[in-house]
Amino acid sequence: MSSSLRFDRGHTDDLMAFLMSAPSPYHAVASAAARLEKAGFRQVEETAAWEGTTGGKYVLRGGAIVAWYVPEGAGAHTPFRIVGAHTDSPNLRVKPLPDTGAHGWRQVAVEVYGGTLLNTWLDRDLGLAGRITLRDGTHRLIDIDRPLLRVPQLAVHLDRSANTDGLKLDRQKHMQPIWGLGDVEEGDLIRFVAEEAGVDAEDITGWDLMPHPVEPPSYLGRDRELVAGPRMDNLLSVHAATAALAAVAGQPDSEIPYIPVLAAFDHEENGSQSDTGADGPLLGTVLERSVFARGGTYEDRARAFAGTVCLSSDTGHAIHPNYAERHDPTHHPVVNGGPILKVNVNMRYATDGSGRALFAAACEKAGVPWQTFVSNNAMPCGTTIGPITAARHGIQTVDIGVAILSMHSARELCGADDPHLLATALAAFLAG
């Protein structure tokens, strides 16, 4: 590995800051947009007419962002190079009627979002974040980043089998966090949130709120070669793709043969079927409008899409030292070994041999090592936005990512080198 690529502490430090700034998908896209603004990108509204100007632009919708850079000289049929990712992580979400409790405890009613490892949310200090919607239709971001909530575990004295037969958690009964003492009062939580936001509770007519661990990310290990933190699946990829797009946009336009794109979607963890999910029309609409804004026709749109490639970047499974038998016996991705190429012949990942060659070329150009992941035949394989993007838009798509441990835990683990290695490979891909 090139010494210039070995463990860029600045990039990893910035990732940790990004994780702290993004306790919800809405905060994640706001933080990504702020980084792109510093690189010269400007927001365009979906409801406005678009001009075919060059430079960096982005669209925000809920917890999703699509950003792209049009270099000087780009034609209406110029293909796109896309990095796709997702902004959501498995967690707990506040219900529409949040005030509950029993036996003198005040609690918050929550719903389990995605494939959360429930036990990792127990006995953890939790804040509250997300967005509120006001009566006039505007939104406010909320981030109460201090210990406020806690899902208390039952003492071992009252569950003697917890360490022998395994901990059994009922998603409805056992996951409601406490946040105080006293009688349950309807509207109590939203009144508290309104006070924190500096608005009248009567003006809050909607909310998308979620608890989040307040413990910050940290380096781990004797040599600080690991990073532990929340929401790496998949904010690690969102951060790397944002950094890569900003870096490519800073190059001379003559060296950018494609239109580089970042597409970070919401709701991947529950199927991507929403107006901000990868199975919605957002990406296709933005790409088409970009073509048409530059004077293109449907023929130009078809030509551009035919030459477009997407890297679907999401976290994957590193070899687990305590459960090695759960992995494929010949594919053992390791942390700090560089990004992984994710393969599944049943198209749970979108990679094929052509995609493998394309990704290998990008890594070779960047001087970045890479690895391959495939599931054990006896274990069901997860999926990503990759197959959805390929099928919905007819775009060649390759699934990649970073190998981590504790995926879907409230606190995940990655190698400290890998985030920078991923960003470097993504920049090489976007630059063509």
Coordinates of C-alpha atoms in Angstrom, one line a residue:
M1 CA 0.0 0.0 0.0
S2 CA 1.3 3.5 -0.9
S3 CA 2.5 5.3 2.2
S4 CA 0.6 8.4 1.0
L5 CA -2.6 6.5 1.3
R6 CA -1.9 4.9 4.7
F7 CA -4.3 6.2 7.3
D8 CA -5.2 9.7 6.5
R9 CA -6.0 10.8 10.1
G10 CA -7.6 14.1 8.8
H11 CA -10.2 12.2 6.7
T12 CA -11.0 9.8 9.6
D13 CA -11.3 12.6 12.1
D14 CA -13.7 14.3 9.7
L15 CA -15.7 11.2 9.3
M16 CA -16.1 11.1 13.1
A17 CA -17.3 14.7 13.1
F18 CA -19.7 13.9 10.3
L19 CA -21.2 11.0 12.3
M20 CA -21.7 13.3 15.2
S21 CA -23.3 15.9 13.0
A22 CA -25.8 13.4 11.5
P23 CA -27.9 11.8 14.2
S24 CA -30.8 11.5 11.6
P25 CA -31.0 11.2 7.8
Y26 CA -32.2 14.8 7.7
H27 CA -29.0 16.0 9.5
A28 CA -26.9 13.8 7.3
V29 CA -28.0 15.5 4.0
A30 CA -27.7 18.9 5.6
S31 CA -24.1 18.1 6.7
A32 CA -23.3 16.7 3.2
A33 CA -24.8 19.8 1.6
A34 CA -22.8 22.1 3.8
R35 CA -19.6 20.4 2.8
L36 CA -20.5 20.6 -0.9
E37 CA -21.4 24.3 -0.5
K38 CA -17.8 24.9 0.6
A39 CA -16.7 23.2 -2.6
G40 CA -18.8 25.6 -4.7
F41 CA -22.0 23.6 -5.1
R42 CA -25.3 25.4 -5.0
Q43 CA -28.8 24.1 -4.2
V44 CA -31.5 24.0 -6.9
E45 CA -35.1 23.7 -6.1
E46 CA -37.2 20.9 -7.7
T47 CA -40.1 23.3 -8.2
A48 CA -38.0 25.8 -10.1
A49 CA -36.9 25.8 -13.7
W50 CA -33.4 24.5 -14.2
E51 CA -30.7 26.2 -16.3
G52 CA -28.1 24.2 -18.2
T53 CA -25.2 25.9 -16.5
T54 CA -22.0 24.2 -15.6
G55 CA -20.7 23.7 -12.1
G56 CA -21.9 21.9 -9.0
K57 CA -25.5 21.6 -8.0
Y58 CA -27.6 19.6 -5.6
V59 CA -31.2 18.7 -4.7
L60 CA -32.4 18.0 -1.2
R61 CA -35.6 16.1 -0.5
G62 CA -36.2 14.9 3.1
G63 CA -33.4 12.6 4.0
A64 CA -32.0 12.3 0.5
I65 CA -29.5 14.3 -1.5
V66 CA -28.5 14.1 -5.2
A67 CA -25.5 16.3 -6.2
W68 CA -23.7 16.5 -9.5
Y69 CA -21.0 18.5 -11.2
V70 CA -21.3 19.6 -14.9
P71 CA -17.8 20.4 -16.3
E72 CA -17.3 22.9 -19.1
G73 CA -17.7 21.3 -22.4
A74 CA -20.1 18.5 -21.2
G75 CA -22.6 17.5 -23.9
A76 CA -26.2 16.7 -23.4
H77 CA -25.4 13.0 -23.9
T78 CA -22.4 13.0 -21.6
P79 CA -22.7 9.9 -19.3
F80 CA -22.8 10.1 -15.6
R81 CA -20.6 8.4 -13.0
I82 CA -22.7 7.9 -9.9
V83 CA -21.8 6.9 -6.3
G84 CA -25.0 5.7 -4.6
A85 CA -25.4 5.3 -0.8
H86 CA -28.0 5.7 1.9
T87 CA -28.5 8.0 4.8
D88 CA -30.7 5.9 7.1
S89 CA -29.5 3.4 9.8
P90 CA -31.5 0.8 11.8
N91 CA -32.8 2.5 15.0
L92 CA -35.8 3.4 17.0
R93 CA -38.4 5.9 15.8
V94 CA -40.9 7.9 17.9
K95 CA -44.6 7.0 17.3
P96 CA -47.4 9.4 16.4
L97 CA -48.7 9.3 20.0
P98 CA -45.4 9.2 21.9
D99 CA -46.5 9.7 25.5
T100 CA -46.7 6.4 27.4
G101 CA -45.5 4.9 30.6
A102 CA -46.4 2.6 33.6
H103 CA -45.9 2.3 37.3
G104 CA -44.6 5.8 37.8
W105 CA -42.3 5.8 34.9
R106 CA -42.7 8.2 32.0
Q107 CA -41.7 6.6 28.7
V108 CA -41.6 7.4 25.0
A109 CA -43.5 5.1 22.5
V110 CA -41.1 4.0 19.8
E111 CA -41.3 1.8 16.7
V112 CA -38.4 -0.4 15.6
Y113 CA -36.9 0.8 12.2
G114 CA -35.1 -1.6 10.0
G115 CA -33.1 -4.7 11.1
T116 CA -31.9 -3.3 14.3
L117 CA -29.8 -5.4 16.7
L118 CA -32.2 -4.7 19.6
N119 CA -29.9 -5.6 22.5
T120 CA -27.3 -3.0 21.4
W121 CA -29.9 -0.3 22.3
L122 CA -30.2 -1.4 25.9
D123 CA -28.7 0.6 28.8
R124 CA -27.3 3.2 26.5
D125 CA -27.6 7.0 27.0
L126 CA -29.8 8.3 24.2
G127 CA -30.5 11.8 22.8
L128 CA -33.3 12.7 20.4
A129 CA -33.0 14.0 16.9
G130 CA -34.8 14.4 13.6
R131 CA -37.1 17.0 12.2
I132 CA -40.4 18.7 13.2
T133 CA -42.9 20.1 10.7
L134 CA -44.6 23.4 11.5
R135 CA -48.1 24.5 10.7
D136 CA -46.8 26.6 7.8
G137 CA -45.2 23.6 6.2
T138 CA -41.6 24.4 7.1
H139 CA -39.2 22.0 8.8
R140 CA -36.8 22.4 11.7
L141 CA -34.0 20.1 12.5
I142 CA -33.9 18.9 16.1
D143 CA -30.8 17.5 17.8
I144 CA -31.0 17.1 21.6
D145 CA -27.5 15.7 22.0
R146 CA -27.5 14.9 25.7
P147 CA -28.6 11.9 27.8
L148 CA -32.4 12.0 27.7
L149 CA -33.7 8.5 27.1
R150 CA -32.7 5.0 28.2
V151 CA -34.0 1.5 27.4
P152 CA -33.4 -0.3 30.7
Q153 CA -32.4 -4.0 30.6
L154 CA -34.0 -6.4 33.1
A155 CA -31.6 -7.4 35.9
V156 CA -30.1 -10.8 35.6
H157 CA -31.6 -11.7 39.0
L158 CA -35.0 -11.5 37.3
D159 CA -34.0 -13.3 34.2
R160 CA -31.6 -16.1 35.2
S161 CA -31.6 -17.6 31.7
A162 CA -30.4 -14.5 29.9
N163 CA -26.8 -15.7 29.8
T164 CA -27.6 -19.4 29.1
D165 CA -30.7 -19.5 26.8
G166 CA -30.1 -16.1 25.3
L167 CA -31.7 -12.7 25.8
K168 CA -35.2 -12.6 24.4
L169 CA -36.6 -9.1 23.6
D170 CA -40.2 -8.3 22.6
R171 CA -40.1 -5.4 20.2
Q172 CA -43.3 -3.9 21.6
K173 CA -43.0 -4.5 25.3
H174 CA -39.2 -4.3 26.0
M175 CA -38.0 -1.5 23.8
Q176 CA -39.9 1.6 25.1
P177 CA -37.3 4.0 26.6
I178 CA -37.8 5.8 29.9
W179 CA -37.3 9.5 30.2
G180 CA -38.6 10.5 33.6
L181 CA -40.9 9.9 36.5
G182 CA -44.5 10.8 37.1
D183 CA -47.9 10.5 35.5
V184 CA -48.2 10.2 31.7
E185 CA -49.3 13.5 30.1
E186 CA -50.6 13.7 26.6
G187 CA -48.4 16.0 24.5
D188 CA -45.6 16.1 27.0
L189 CA -42.8 15.0 24.6
I190 CA -43.8 17.4 21.9
R191 CA -44.0 20.3 24.4
F192 CA -40.5 19.4 25.5
V193 CA -39.3 19.3 21.9
A194 CA -41.0 22.6 21.1
E195 CA -39.2 24.2 24.1
E196 CA -35.9 22.9 22.8
A197 CA -36.6 24.2 19.3
G198 CA -37.8 27.6 20.5
V199 CA -41.3 27.2 18.9
D200 CA -44.8 26.9 20.2
A201 CA -46.0 23.4 20.7
E202 CA -49.3 24.2 18.9
D203 CA -47.3 25.1 15.8
I204 CA -45.8 21.5 15.6
T205 CA -48.1 19.5 13.4
G206 CA -45.8 16.7 12.4
W207 CA -42.5 15.0 13.5
D208 CA -40.0 12.5 12.4
L209 CA -37.9 11.9 15.6
M210 CA -35.5 9.2 16.6
P211 CA -33.4 8.4 19.6
H212 CA -29.6 8.2 19.0
P213 CA -26.6 7.2 21.2
V214 CA -24.8 10.3 22.5
E215 CA -21.5 8.5 23.0
P216 CA -19.1 10.0 20.4
P217 CA -17.1 7.9 17.9
S218 CA -13.7 7.0 19.1
Y219 CA -10.4 5.4 18.0
L220 CA -10.0 1.9 19.4
G221 CA -7.1 -0.5 19.9
R222 CA -3.5 -0.4 21.0
D223 CA -2.4 1.4 17.9
R224 CA -5.7 3.3 17.4
E225 CA -6.2 1.4 14.1
L226 CA -9.9 0.9 14.6
V227 CA -12.9 3.3 14.8
A228 CA -16.0 2.6 16.8
G229 CA -19.1 4.7 16.2
P230 CA -22.8 4.9 15.3
R231 CA -24.4 4.9 11.9
M232 CA -21.4 3.8 9.9
D233 CA -23.9 1.8 7.9
N234 CA -24.1 3.8 5.8
L235 CA -22.9 7.3 6.7
L236 CA -19.4 6.1 6.2
S237 CA -20.2 5.8 2.5
V238 CA -22.1 9.1 2.4
H239 CA -19.1 10.9 3.9
A240 CA -16.6 9.2 1.5
A241 CA -18.8 10.0 -1.6
T242 CA -19.2 13.6 -0.5
A243 CA -15.5 14.0 -0.1
A244 CA -14.8 12.3 -3.4
L245 CA -17.3 14.5 -5.3
A246 CA -15.9 17.7 -3.8
A247 CA -12.4 16.5 -4.7
V248 CA -13.3 15.8 -8.4
A249 CA -15.1 19.1 -8.7
G250 CA -11.9 20.8 -7.7
Q251 CA -10.0 19.3 -10.7
P252 CA -9.7 21.1 -14.1
D253 CA -12.9 20.6 -16.1
S254 CA -10.8 19.3 -19.0
E255 CA -9.9 16.3 -16.9
I256 CA -13.5 15.3 -16.1
P257 CA -14.9 13.2 -19.0
Y258 CA -18.1 12.3 -17.1
I259 CA -20.7 14.1 -15.0
P260 CA -19.9 12.9 -11.4
V261 CA -22.9 12.3 -9.2
L262 CA -23.6 11.6 -5.5
A263 CA -27.0 10.0 -4.8
A264 CA -27.6 9.3 -1.1
F265 CA -31.1 7.9 -0.4
D266 CA -33.3 7.4 2.6
H267 CA -35.2 4.2 3.7
E268 CA -32.7 1.6 2.4
E269 CA -33.0 -0.3 5.6
N270 CA -36.7 -1.0 5.0
G271 CA -36.8 -1.6 1.3
S272 CA -36.2 1.8 -0.4
Q273 CA -39.8 2.2 -1.4
S274 CA -40.5 5.9 -0.8
D275 CA -40.2 9.2 -2.6
T276 CA -36.7 9.6 -1.1
G277 CA -35.7 6.0 -1.5
A278 CA -33.7 4.4 -4.2
D279 CA -36.8 2.6 -5.6
G280 CA -38.5 6.0 -6.1
P281 CA -38.1 8.3 -9.1
L282 CA -35.7 10.9 -7.5
L283 CA -32.4 9.9 -9.2
G284 CA -33.9 9.3 -12.6
T285 CA -35.8 12.6 -12.5
V286 CA -32.7 14.6 -11.5
L287 CA -30.5 13.0 -14.2
E288 CA -33.1 13.5 -16.9
R289 CA -33.7 17.1 -15.9
S290 CA -29.9 17.7 -16.1
V291 CA -29.9 16.3 -19.6
F292 CA -32.9 18.4 -20.7
A293 CA -31.6 21.5 -19.0
R294 CA -28.5 21.3 -21.2
G295 CA -30.7 21.3 -24.3
G296 CA -30.8 17.5 -24.6
T297 CA -33.5 15.3 -26.2
Y298 CA -34.8 11.9 -25.2
E299 CA -32.2 10.5 -27.5
D300 CA -29.5 12.3 -25.5
R301 CA -31.0 11.0 -22.3
A302 CA -30.9 7.4 -23.6
R303 CA -27.3 7.8 -24.8
A304 CA -26.2 9.3 -21.4
F305 CA -27.9 6.5 -19.4
A306 CA -26.4 3.8 -21.6
G307 CA -22.9 5.0 -20.8
T308 CA -23.6 5.6 -17.1
V309 CA -22.1 3.5 -14.3
C310 CA -23.1 3.5 -10.6
L311 CA -21.0 2.3 -7.7
S312 CA -23.5 1.3 -4.9
S313 CA -21.4 1.9 -1.8
D314 CA -22.5 0.3 1.5
T315 CA -20.9 -1.4 4.4
G316 CA -20.2 -5.2 4.3
H317 CA -19.1 -7.9 6.6
A318 CA -15.5 -8.2 7.7
I319 CA -14.4 -11.7 8.9
H320 CA -15.5 -12.1 12.5
P321 CA -12.8 -13.8 14.7
N322 CA -15.4 -15.4 16.9
Y323 CA -17.8 -16.6 14.2
A324 CA -15.5 -17.4 11.2
E325 CA -17.8 -20.4 10.3
R326 CA -20.5 -17.9 9.3
H327 CA -18.4 -16.6 6.4
D328 CA -17.5 -18.1 3.1
P329 CA -14.4 -20.2 3.7
T330 CA -12.4 -18.6 0.9
H331 CA -13.6 -15.0 1.1
H332 CA -12.4 -13.3 4.3
P333 CA -12.4 -9.5 4.0
V334 CA -10.4 -7.8 6.7
V335 CA -10.6 -4.3 8.1
N336 CA -7.9 -1.9 6.8
G337 CA -7.6 -4.1 3.7
G338 CA -9.3 -1.6 1.4
P339 CA -12.8 -1.5 0.0
I340 CA -14.7 -4.6 -0.8
L341 CA -16.3 -5.7 -4.0
K342 CA -19.7 -7.4 -3.1
V343 CA -20.8 -10.3 -5.3
N344 CA -23.9 -12.4 -5.4
V345 CA -24.9 -14.4 -8.5
N346 CA -28.6 -14.2 -7.5
M347 CA -28.4 -10.4 -7.9
R348 CA -28.8 -9.4 -4.3
Y349 CA -25.8 -7.4 -5.3
A350 CA -25.6 -5.9 -8.8
T351 CA -22.0 -6.8 -9.5
D352 CA -21.0 -8.8 -12.6
G353 CA -17.6 -9.6 -14.2
S354 CA -17.7 -6.3 -16.2
G355 CA -18.4 -4.4 -13.0
R356 CA -15.5 -6.2 -11.3
A357 CA -13.1 -5.1 -14.0
L358 CA -14.4 -1.5 -13.8
F359 CA -13.9 -1.3 -10.0
A360 CA -10.5 -3.0 -10.2
A361 CA -9.4 -0.3 -12.7
A362 CA -10.6 2.5 -10.4
C363 CA -8.7 1.0 -7.4
E364 CA -5.6 0.4 -9.6
K365 CA -5.7 4.0 -10.8
A366 CA -6.0 5.3 -7.2
G367 CA -3.3 2.9 -5.8
V368 CA -5.9 1.4 -3.4
P369 CA -6.0 -2.3 -2.4
W370 CA -9.4 -4.0 -2.6
Q371 CA -11.0 -7.2 -1.5
T372 CA -14.0 -9.4 -2.5
F373 CA -17.0 -10.4 -0.4
V374 CA -19.4 -13.2 -1.1
S375 CA -21.8 -14.8 1.4
N376 CA -21.6 -18.4 2.7
N377 CA -24.0 -20.5 0.6
A378 CA -25.7 -21.6 3.8
M379 CA -26.4 -18.0 4.9
P380 CA -29.0 -15.7 3.3
C381 CA -27.5 -12.7 1.6
G382 CA -28.5 -9.1 2.3
T383 CA -29.0 -6.5 -0.4
T384 CA -28.5 -2.9 -1.2
I385 CA -29.7 -0.1 -3.4
G386 CA -27.5 -1.6 -6.2
P387 CA -30.0 -4.0 -7.8
I388 CA -32.8 -1.4 -7.4
T389 CA -30.7 1.2 -9.2
A390 CA -29.7 -1.1 -12.0
A391 CA -33.2 -2.4 -12.6
R392 CA -35.1 0.9 -12.2
H393 CA -32.8 3.0 -14.4
G394 CA -31.1 0.5 -16.7
I395 CA -27.8 1.6 -15.3
Q396 CA -24.8 -0.6 -15.0
T397 CA -24.2 -0.9 -11.2
V398 CA -21.4 -2.4 -9.1
D399 CA -21.8 -3.1 -5.3
I400 CA -18.9 -2.1 -3.2
G401 CA -18.2 -0.9 0.4
V402 CA -16.1 -1.1 3.5
A403 CA -15.8 -4.2 5.7
I404 CA -17.0 -3.6 9.2
L405 CA -18.0 -5.6 12.3
S406 CA -21.2 -5.2 14.4
M407 CA -23.3 -4.2 11.4
H408 CA -26.8 -2.9 12.5
S409 CA -25.6 -2.4 16.0
A410 CA -26.1 0.9 17.7
R411 CA -22.3 1.2 17.6
E412 CA -20.3 -0.4 14.8
L413 CA -16.6 -1.0 14.1
C414 CA -14.4 -0.3 11.1
G415 CA -10.7 0.0 10.3
A416 CA -9.3 3.5 10.6
D417 CA -7.6 3.3 7.2
D418 CA -10.6 2.1 5.2
P419 CA -12.7 5.3 5.1
H420 CA -9.9 7.2 3.3
L421 CA -9.1 4.3 1.0
L422 CA -12.8 4.2 0.0
A423 CA -12.9 7.9 -0.6
T424 CA -9.8 7.7 -2.7
A425 CA -11.1 4.9 -4.9
L426 CA -14.5 6.7 -5.3
A427 CA -12.7 9.9 -6.4
A428 CA -10.7 7.9 -9.0
F429 CA -14.0 6.3 -10.3
L430 CA -15.9 9.6 -10.5
A431 CA -13.0 11.3 -12.3
G432 CA -13.1 8.6 -15.0

